[in-house]
Amino acid sequence: MTAFSTITEPISAEGIDPSRSACVLIGVDDYTLLDSLRSVRHNLVELRAALTNEEIWGIPEDRIFTVANPSAPADLAGPIREAGLLAEDTLIVYYAGHGLIDRHEQQLLLTLPGSVEDQPDTCVRAGDVRRAIRDTGPALRRVLILDCCFSGQVLTEMTSVDSGRQGGQVAVETLRGVEGSYVMTSAPRDRPSHAPDPKRCTVFTGALVDVLRHGLPDGPPKLGLHAIFQTVKARITAMRPEMPQEPQDEDRNGVGRLDFVRNVAVLPPLAPAPDLVTELPRRSRLRTLLWSLTAGAAGLALGLGAPAAADWWQRNHPASATGSCGGHLADADAPRAVLLDHSDALNKKNVDYEAVEGLSALALVSERPAGVEALALADNSPGLLFPLTLGSPFDLNPTADTAHTLRRATGKKFPQWYDGEGMALEEGGRTVLVGSETGPAIRRFDIATGKQLGADFPIPEDLRFWPQGSAQTGRSIESLTLSPDGRHLYAGWEAALAKDGDQRGRALIRIQRYTGEPGGAYTPDKQYAYLASDGMHLVELVALNNSNGLLALERAYTAGLGTAARVVQLSLDQARDVTAEDSLYGLPADVFADETPVLDLAACPAGGPGAVATPASNHSNPLMDNVEGMALGKEWSTGRYKGWRPLYLISDDNGSGDQITRLYSLAVRLNP
């Protein structure tokens, strides 16, 4: 490999250099026949966050690979070999999942989603993983960390190479006769590893992340792997689990004693990140695997504190790769929006034999340190609400859980195509308001049962279909949002009413405001109008405040060109009530809402976080698809994007093989 000859500086003999190392994090949590291990999804997210955090170690994003639920042995070993080619200093490989023992050959088996007990051919032998680590690349040091039952068996296997020599010495030599190697396991060869809480990391990785993130108050400025191991072992021992779990480690040539991470308990914080500039570094997504596992539900790793979620994500998921998406502040050169990440992990997936498709609306349930939780509305029949976990806005890893079916109050299905397009989560997270183009209608549902609560909300006649009104068939209620205090509900119509038309290609869109009390009845009170961008329709709204501030998602499709998607900020403060206006056509400009462009998704870069594994339906920009859902997170109070907010977009694949369910995350800077 000619790349080996490019090393111009000697590898440090004192510490492990993150800029010249590489890391692979492998986890399996979703099994067909074995018990699921939901804790593993937290392991991957929390450990990656710690290792990429510059306050702790700071490995660059394009040098750490996250692989979840690899379906075949090659999917597990391939990333190890790829990272091995990249690593000059140290190659670190971590695995978490079920561990089994081959009873005939007494070998440790690392499992895959389809693994079957007593069928070694459905697993990956730990020896094959060792060979992948040993045989690839120029790294002078190799580190293997295993969090699985019976993981200590790997040390026994390596010792058996030469039973006449000391186990630790031979064990690490079987990785490779290089400058040094280090092995850490979560349990002895005959004991299980514990994962008692699916909402938290496993016991071993939880303790490991805790030590990395909080350091040792009485320790040195830099911590080595062995010092970390000793603390992890002591903490697990102090827990006194019913079945003891005693981590093991083996060290050769002092690799475990090299400086590895900063001891954040005794070192001052690093200098704050510089102010955002237009040209930000990009990471190579060619080396980043798209994986289908996410941060999961709420909960911190074992022993962690609980700072504000938004601040925690900023500190532990630094935005090392971004791309400006057009639109700039009037008083600065900094962009208004930056693409952080995208993921196709939900594309063409099934949950309990129900297709995750047609996702047309998105609502955030919580933004917690262990991951962002959301609901997605499918616009098929029957209407479905999919609980989602999204991961971090800087590292999207969405997964879907069993859907809630929307039903009548009696429990029966709706008699016709539901076509749910807009959704607003109510205070407390127990009920949701859903706008349906069929009708059109707005209804309240109990999320747990999926049953409708109360009567349909009133829809003004002129916003109905002919002959009552002049809404376009199939283009009525497309967006729904609640003000933060729950007093106002905004419903946006996708296209102009027939009687309103357009202004030189810009649709005259009506937004109906309702007033009421959270959880109670809502009554129509005012209608507002705005001029959509050229050729665009309104597909989503998000209320920014309690005083008529909105974020609007616009979308258009043009044959031969594909989809366009833009976000604009609306202010209704000076807009007039147009309820009594027979037609919007020809009205003066000061009647309409003020609008400020925020982002054009097509302007996001094709490289960095915009580099796609699978091109979408847009012919000019492979990143683009049929974006319909939008959700806005809480404002960041620290970090590079202090004062900005995370924005999530999701595309509707319409159940088509030609379109993609794609999740996007951006940082946006909005007007006050």
XYZ file of C-alpha atoms in Angstrom, residues 29-30 38 41-42 68-69 291-297 343-347 349-351 356 359 362 372-376 386-391 396-402 650 663:
45
model
C -28.854 -4.741 19.170
C -31.574 -5.965 16.806
C -31.366 -2.044 23.178
C -27.536 1.500 20.595
C -26.724 3.837 23.499
C -24.564 -1.125 13.668
C -26.298 -4.427 13.009
C -26.025 2.645 9.677
C -29.522 1.957 10.882
C -29.087 2.254 14.624
C -29.818 5.416 16.607
C -29.423 6.970 19.984
C -32.688 5.474 21.179
C -34.866 6.590 24.036
C -29.423 9.607 6.843
C -31.300 7.065 4.715
C -31.494 4.550 7.559
C -35.333 4.564 7.506
C -35.568 4.052 3.762
C -37.568 -0.355 6.337
C -40.322 -2.370 8.018
C -41.390 -2.449 11.640
C -41.990 2.848 7.152
C -43.686 10.050 6.171
C -42.467 15.217 12.008
C -33.708 12.898 20.155
C -37.149 11.260 20.152
C -39.802 12.121 17.587
C -43.088 11.075 15.994
C -43.548 10.731 12.247
C -44.246 5.959 14.010
C -42.190 6.643 17.156
C -38.660 7.511 16.019
C -35.304 7.926 17.642
C -33.117 10.245 15.581
C -29.699 10.295 17.221
C -28.239 11.091 12.590
C -29.024 7.434 13.172
C -32.806 7.106 12.990
C -34.803 3.997 13.808
C -38.552 3.456 13.976
C -40.636 1.566 16.521
C -44.058 -0.072 16.230
C -37.872 14.344 6.393
C -33.805 12.506 7.239
